[in-house]
Coordinates of C-alpha atoms and ligand atoms in Angstrom, one line a residue:
M1 CA -52.8 -27.1 19.4
P2 CA -50.7 -29.6 20.2
T3 CA -48.1 -30.2 17.8
P4 CA -46.9 -33.5 15.9
Y5 CA -43.3 -32.9 17.3
G6 CA -43.5 -30.9 20.4
N7 CA -43.6 -27.3 21.3
A8 CA -40.7 -25.3 21.4
Y9 CA -38.9 -23.6 24.4
I10 CA -36.5 -21.1 25.1
R11 CA -33.5 -23.1 27.1
S12 CA -31.1 -20.4 27.4
V13 CA -30.7 -17.0 27.1
G14 CA -27.7 -13.9 26.2
R15 CA -27.5 -10.2 26.2
F16 CA -25.8 -7.3 25.5
V17 CA -25.7 -4.1 26.5
P18 CA -23.2 -0.7 26.0
A19 CA -21.2 0.4 28.2
G20 CA -22.0 4.3 27.7
R21 CA -25.2 5.3 28.3
L22 CA -26.9 8.5 27.6
T23 CA -28.5 9.9 30.7
N24 CA -32.3 12.0 30.6
Q25 CA -29.2 14.9 32.2
D26 CA -26.8 13.5 29.3
L27 CA -30.8 15.0 27.2
E28 CA -31.2 18.1 28.6
K29 CA -28.3 19.9 27.6
M30 CA -28.7 18.4 23.8
V31 CA -32.4 19.6 23.3
D32 CA -35.5 21.2 24.9
T33 CA -36.3 18.8 27.5
S34 CA -36.2 17.7 30.6
D35 CA -35.5 14.2 33.3
E36 CA -39.1 15.3 34.3
W37 CA -40.6 15.4 31.8
I38 CA -38.9 12.1 30.1
R39 CA -39.7 10.1 33.6
A40 CA -43.1 10.9 33.6
R41 CA -44.1 11.2 30.1
T42 CA -41.9 7.3 28.6
G43 CA -40.9 6.2 32.4
I44 CA -37.6 6.6 30.9
R45 CA -33.9 7.4 33.1
E46 CA -31.6 6.1 30.9
R47 CA -30.8 4.5 27.7
R48 CA -27.3 2.9 26.4
I49 CA -25.7 4.4 23.3
L50 CA -22.5 1.9 21.1
E51 CA -20.2 2.9 20.4
P52 CA -19.8 4.7 17.2
G53 CA -18.4 3.1 14.0
L54 CA -20.1 -0.7 15.9
G55 CA -22.2 -2.8 13.7
N56 CA -25.7 -3.8 15.2
S57 CA -24.0 -7.6 14.9
Y58 CA -20.7 -6.8 16.9
M59 CA -23.6 -6.7 19.9
A60 CA -25.8 -9.2 18.7
I61 CA -22.9 -11.7 18.4
R62 CA -21.7 -11.3 22.0
A63 CA -25.7 -11.8 23.0
A64 CA -26.1 -15.2 20.6
R65 CA -22.5 -15.7 22.8
E66 CA -23.2 -15.2 26.7
C67 CA -27.0 -16.9 25.3
L68 CA -24.7 -20.6 24.5
E69 CA -22.5 -20.7 26.9
R70 CA -25.3 -21.0 29.4
A71 CA -26.4 -23.4 28.2
D72 CA -23.2 -25.4 26.8
V73 CA -24.2 -25.1 23.4
N74 CA -21.5 -25.9 20.7
P75 CA -22.5 -23.2 17.7
I76 CA -22.5 -25.5 15.3
D77 CA -25.1 -27.8 16.5
L78 CA -27.5 -24.2 15.4
D79 CA -30.1 -25.0 13.0
A80 CA -30.9 -21.4 11.8
I81 CA -30.0 -17.8 13.7
I82 CA -32.4 -15.6 13.3
V83 CA -32.1 -11.8 13.4
G84 CA -35.0 -9.0 14.3
T85 CA -33.5 -6.2 14.0
V86 CA -34.6 -2.7 12.0
T87 CA -30.1 -1.5 12.5
P88 CA -28.8 -4.6 10.3
D89 CA -25.1 -3.6 10.1
T90 CA -25.7 -3.1 6.0
P91 CA -28.9 -3.4 3.9
F92 CA -27.6 -6.9 3.5
A93 CA -25.9 -9.1 3.9
S94 CA -27.6 -10.2 6.8
T95 CA -26.6 -9.4 10.4
A96 CA -28.1 -13.7 10.6
G97 CA -24.4 -14.0 8.6
L98 CA -22.3 -12.1 10.4
V99 CA -23.5 -14.0 13.4
Q100 CA -22.6 -17.5 12.0
Q101 CA -19.2 -16.3 10.6
A102 CA -18.6 -15.1 14.3
L103 CA -19.9 -17.7 15.8
G104 CA -18.8 -20.9 13.4
A105 CA -21.8 -22.0 13.1
R106 CA -21.3 -24.0 9.8
R107 CA -24.3 -25.7 10.1
A108 CA -26.3 -22.7 10.0
W109 CA -29.0 -21.7 7.3
G110 CA -30.0 -17.9 8.8
F111 CA -31.4 -14.7 8.2
D112 CA -33.1 -11.7 9.7
L113 CA -36.9 -10.9 10.5
S114 CA -37.6 -6.6 9.5
S115 CA -40.9 -6.3 11.4
A116 CA -39.3 -3.2 13.7
C117 CA -40.0 -3.6 17.5
S118 CA -42.5 -6.6 16.6
G119 CA -39.3 -8.4 15.0
F120 CA -37.9 -10.0 18.3
I121 CA -41.5 -12.1 18.8
F122 CA -42.2 -12.6 15.1
S123 CA -38.9 -14.3 14.6
L124 CA -39.2 -15.8 18.1
T125 CA -43.0 -17.6 16.6
V126 CA -40.9 -18.2 13.7
G127 CA -37.9 -19.8 14.8
A128 CA -41.1 -21.9 17.2
Q129 CA -42.4 -23.2 13.9
M130 CA -39.2 -24.6 12.8
I131 CA -38.9 -26.7 16.3
E132 CA -42.7 -27.7 16.3
S133 CA -42.0 -28.7 12.3
G134 CA -39.4 -31.2 13.6
R135 CA -37.4 -29.7 10.6
S136 CA -34.8 -27.8 12.7
Q137 CA -33.8 -28.6 16.7
K138 CA -31.6 -26.0 17.7
V139 CA -32.6 -21.9 16.6
L140 CA -31.2 -19.0 17.5
V141 CA -33.8 -15.9 17.6
I142 CA -31.6 -12.5 18.3
G143 CA -33.8 -9.2 19.4
S144 CA -30.7 -6.4 18.7
D145 CA -31.2 -3.2 17.2
V146 CA -28.8 0.2 17.5
M147 CA -31.3 2.2 17.7
S148 CA -28.2 5.7 17.8
S149 CA -27.5 4.8 14.2
V150 CA -31.2 6.1 13.3
V151 CA -32.5 9.2 15.8
D152 CA -32.3 12.3 15.0
Y153 CA -30.4 13.5 18.1
A154 CA -31.3 17.5 17.6
D155 CA -35.2 16.1 17.7
R156 CA -36.7 15.7 20.8
N157 CA -39.7 14.3 20.2
T158 CA -37.7 11.0 19.3
C159 CA -34.6 11.2 20.8
V160 CA -35.2 10.8 24.4
L161 CA -37.4 8.2 24.1
F162 CA -34.2 4.5 22.1
G163 CA -31.2 3.0 23.8
D164 CA -29.2 0.0 21.8
G165 CA -29.4 -3.5 23.1
A166 CA -29.2 -6.5 21.5
G167 CA -30.8 -10.0 23.2
A168 CA -30.7 -14.1 22.9
V169 CA -32.9 -17.1 22.7
L170 CA -31.8 -20.6 22.5
L171 CA -34.9 -22.3 21.3
E172 CA -35.5 -26.7 21.3
R173 CA -38.1 -28.8 21.1
V174 CA -39.1 -29.1 25.1
P175 CA -39.3 -32.4 26.5
E176 CA -42.3 -32.4 27.8
A177 CA -46.1 -32.2 27.2
G178 CA -48.2 -29.0 27.4
Y179 CA -44.8 -26.5 27.8
G180 CA -42.9 -24.4 25.9
I181 CA -44.1 -21.7 23.4
L182 CA -48.2 -22.9 23.0
D183 CA -49.5 -20.1 21.4
F184 CA -49.3 -16.7 19.7
V185 CA -51.7 -14.5 17.5
H186 CA -49.7 -11.4 15.2
R187 CA -50.8 -8.7 13.2
V188 CA -49.5 -6.5 10.8
D189 CA -51.5 -3.1 9.3
G190 CA -50.1 -1.2 6.9
S191 CA -52.1 1.9 7.2
G192 CA -50.1 3.0 9.6
A193 CA -47.3 3.1 8.3
E194 CA -47.3 6.6 7.9
F195 CA -47.5 7.0 11.8
L196 CA -44.2 5.7 12.0
N197 CA -41.5 5.2 9.3
I198 CA -37.5 6.1 8.1
K199 CA -39.1 7.9 4.6
A200 CA -34.9 7.4 3.1
G201 CA -32.7 4.7 1.9
G202 CA -35.0 2.3 1.0
S203 CA -35.5 1.7 -2.8
R204 CA -38.9 4.5 -3.3
M205 CA -36.4 6.9 -1.9
P206 CA -32.8 6.3 -2.4
A207 CA -30.0 8.2 -0.1
S208 CA -29.2 11.2 -1.7
I209 CA -27.8 15.0 -0.7
E210 CA -30.9 16.1 -0.3
T211 CA -32.4 13.4 1.9
V212 CA -29.8 13.9 4.0
K213 CA -30.2 17.6 4.3
N214 CA -33.9 16.6 4.9
K215 CA -32.7 14.7 7.6
L216 CA -34.9 12.1 6.4
H217 CA -32.9 8.9 7.6
F218 CA -34.0 9.1 11.0
V219 CA -36.7 8.1 12.7
F220 CA -40.4 9.9 12.5
Q221 CA -43.2 9.2 14.8
D222 CA -46.6 10.7 15.7
G223 CA -46.3 9.6 19.6
R224 CA -49.7 10.1 19.7
Q225 CA -50.6 7.8 17.0
V226 CA -48.8 5.0 17.8
Y227 CA -49.9 5.3 21.9
K228 CA -53.6 5.2 20.9
R229 CA -53.1 2.3 18.4
A230 CA -50.3 0.6 20.9
V231 CA -52.6 0.5 24.1
T232 CA -55.2 -0.7 22.0
E233 CA -53.9 -3.4 20.2
M234 CA -51.4 -5.0 22.7
A235 CA -54.7 -5.2 24.7
N236 CA -56.3 -7.0 22.5
V237 CA -54.0 -9.4 21.1
S238 CA -53.6 -10.2 24.3
L239 CA -56.6 -11.1 25.4
Q240 CA -57.2 -12.8 21.9
V241 CA -54.6 -15.4 22.8
L242 CA -55.7 -15.7 26.2
A243 CA -59.0 -16.2 25.2
N244 CA -58.2 -19.4 22.7
N245 CA -56.2 -20.7 25.6
H246 CA -58.6 -20.7 28.1
L247 CA -56.9 -18.2 29.7
N248 CA -57.1 -14.8 31.6
G249 CA -54.6 -12.3 32.9
K250 CA -55.2 -14.0 36.6
D251 CA -53.3 -17.3 35.2
L252 CA -50.3 -15.8 33.6
A253 CA -47.0 -15.3 36.5
L254 CA -45.7 -12.4 34.4
F255 CA -46.6 -10.1 31.6
V256 CA -43.6 -9.5 28.7
P257 CA -44.0 -6.1 27.0
H258 CA -42.4 -4.1 24.6
Q259 CA -41.1 -1.6 26.2
A260 CA -41.6 2.0 25.2
N261 CA -43.5 3.8 27.3
L262 CA -44.6 2.7 30.9
R263 CA -48.0 4.2 30.3
I264 CA -48.9 2.5 27.6
I265 CA -47.5 -0.8 29.8
E266 CA -49.4 0.3 32.5
A267 CA -52.9 0.5 30.7
C268 CA -51.9 -2.9 28.7
A269 CA -51.2 -4.3 32.2
A270 CA -54.9 -2.8 33.1
R271 CA -57.0 -4.5 30.7
L272 CA -55.4 -7.6 31.2
A273 CA -56.0 -6.9 34.9
I274 CA -52.6 -7.9 36.0
G275 CA -50.9 -5.8 38.8
M276 CA -47.4 -4.2 38.4
D277 CA -45.8 -6.5 40.5
R278 CA -46.0 -9.0 37.3
V279 CA -45.3 -7.4 34.6
V280 CA -41.7 -7.1 33.6
V281 CA -40.2 -3.7 33.0
N282 CA -37.2 -2.4 32.9
I283 CA -37.5 0.6 30.4
D284 CA -36.3 3.1 33.1
R285 CA -32.6 1.5 32.5
Y286 CA -32.8 0.6 28.9
A287 CA -35.0 2.7 26.9
N288 CA -37.1 1.1 23.6
T289 CA -34.6 -0.7 21.5
N290 CA -37.0 -1.8 19.3
G291 CA -36.1 -5.5 18.6
A292 CA -34.7 -6.2 22.0
T293 CA -37.1 -5.3 24.6
I294 CA -38.9 -8.1 25.1
P295 CA -35.2 -10.8 24.7
L296 CA -33.7 -8.1 27.8
C297 CA -36.7 -8.4 29.9
L298 CA -36.5 -12.0 29.6
Y299 CA -32.8 -11.6 30.6
D300 CA -33.3 -9.7 33.6
I301 CA -36.3 -12.8 34.6
C302 CA -33.8 -15.4 34.6
V303 CA -30.6 -13.9 34.6
E304 CA -30.5 -10.6 36.7
Q305 CA -32.9 -11.2 39.1
P306 CA -34.3 -15.5 38.0
R307 CA -38.4 -14.6 39.2
V308 CA -39.4 -17.1 36.6
N309 CA -40.4 -21.0 37.2
K310 CA -41.6 -24.7 35.7
G311 CA -44.9 -24.2 35.1
D312 CA -45.7 -20.6 34.8
Y313 CA -47.8 -18.8 32.1
L314 CA -45.7 -16.2 30.5
L315 CA -47.4 -13.8 28.3
M316 CA -45.2 -11.5 25.4
S317 CA -47.4 -8.8 23.8
A318 CA -45.1 -6.0 22.0
F319 CA -46.6 -3.4 19.7
G320 CA -44.1 -1.2 16.8
A321 CA -44.0 0.1 13.4
G322 CA -46.2 -1.2 10.3
F323 CA -48.7 -1.1 12.1
S324 CA -47.4 -4.4 13.6
W325 CA -47.8 -6.1 16.8
G326 CA -49.0 -9.4 18.6
S327 CA -48.6 -11.5 21.8
I328 CA -47.1 -14.9 22.3
L329 CA -48.4 -17.6 25.5
L330 CA -45.6 -19.9 27.2
R331 CA -45.2 -22.0 30.3
W332 CA -41.9 -21.8 31.5
W333 CA -39.7 -25.3 31.2
Q334 CA -37.3 -25.8 33.5
Ligands
UT7_401 O1 -42.0 1.3 19.9 C1 -42.5 1.8 18.9 C2 -43.8 1.8 19.1 N1 -43.7 3.5 19.6 C3 -44.5 3.6 20.9 O2 -45.4 3.0 21.1 C4 -44.6 5.6 21.5 C5 -46.0 5.8 21.4 N2 -45.9 6.7 21.4 C6 -45.4 7.4 23.3 O3 -44.8 6.3 23.7 C7 -45.6 8.8 23.0 O4 -46.8 9.0 22.2 C8 -44.4 9.9 22.8 C9 -43.9 9.9 24.8 C10 -43.9 9.7 22.2 C11 -45.2 10.9 23.2 O5 -45.6 11.3 24.7 P1 -46.8 12.5 24.7 O6 -48.2 12.4 26.3 O7 -47.9 11.3 23.4 O8 -46.7 13.6 24.2 P2 -47.3 14.4 22.6 O9 -46.9 14.3 21.5 O10 -48.8 15.0 22.9 O11 -46.5 15.9 22.8 C12 -46.9 16.5 24.2 C13 -45.8 17.9 24.5 C14 -46.2 18.5 23.2 O12 -46.6 19.8 23.1 P3 -47.2 20.8 22.7 O13 -47.9 20.4 21.3 O14 -48.1 20.2 23.9 O15 -46.6 21.9 23.2 C15 -45.0 18.1 22.4 O16 -44.6 19.5 21.6 O17 -44.9 17.7 25.2 C16 -43.5 18.1 24.4 N3 -42.5 17.6 23.6 C17 -41.6 17.3 25.0 N4 -41.5 18.1 25.5 C18 -40.2 17.8 26.0 C19 -42.4 16.3 22.8 N5 -41.4 15.7 22.9 C20 -40.7 16.2 24.1 C21 -40.0 16.2 25.2 N6 -39.0 16.6 26.7 N7 -39.0 14.8 25.1

């Protein structure tokens, strides 16, 4: 649907991944697992781990700086900063505020958006609508998570899955009609909360000696339940957003999925009838970085190995805790 002030588009990207690598071989020494199991079941070979003592903002700030430098944009010109994360430096103040201060983005307002693995695409949609409303000209959207801070490295069910990282994009109004962020379909279903969560540390069960002793501050996941819903729902919303725009899988230049499991990605691609040569995958290098997976993929296709061109249709899709999920359709400009 055309918007009165024009669509938002992704003008620039930036990223930060920590130097520290945790390989499958390292994990073999920590829990009862194997490189073979991890690669076959998930597609992951290694993940990056942030140095202890450095919080989420450390990564988010670095991704943001690179993003703005690439576009030669002065932070003072930012209208807003949105950070999709579930691992802020502290429950509050927001990571967005810490980024604002570090950048010197004195005109900007901002906030953190908590929706687990859907945090980036939901943030991107909010940022895009701020541009479309005509009230904002430059919105910085960041996906950043320090999953190593909430993972139990004695639990083989979860510790092999996650990594740390941050990605940032700069949104502006697209100069030409028919391009930029075109449409989205997003959903949330709280009946999935029991299958993927962190039980303690919130208002219902604040931190106590008991919660720490019982390891209730770590990620819990019923992998099979999440897997089934992820495959179905990511494909459903992807097909829906394509159909709403009279497109199908053949029209897509690239599918940019959340990186939780290579098998989920392959199953979604098959339902969309997209060959894996048109699917962006970096789970082997970074694992599941939660809010950062999609901007890290965008960085790969824009900077590391550029493979996106003006006019290309891209579809992003994510599924995560909540359950929450969604897809965004965009047409690349520049
Ligand atoms: O990003 C947020 C959304 N999250 C997701 O989308 C993740 C969705 N879930 C998954 O990706 C998969 O369910 C997992 C990768 C988490 C697990 O793969 P799976 O094929 O569903 O395995 P499973 O949970 O059914 O476990 C199979 C077996 C079990 O042993 P038994 O009960 O069959 O004897 C597990 O105990 O594999 C065992 N297992 C492991 N073995 C070696 C679980 N984790 C490991 C491990 N190494 N790390």
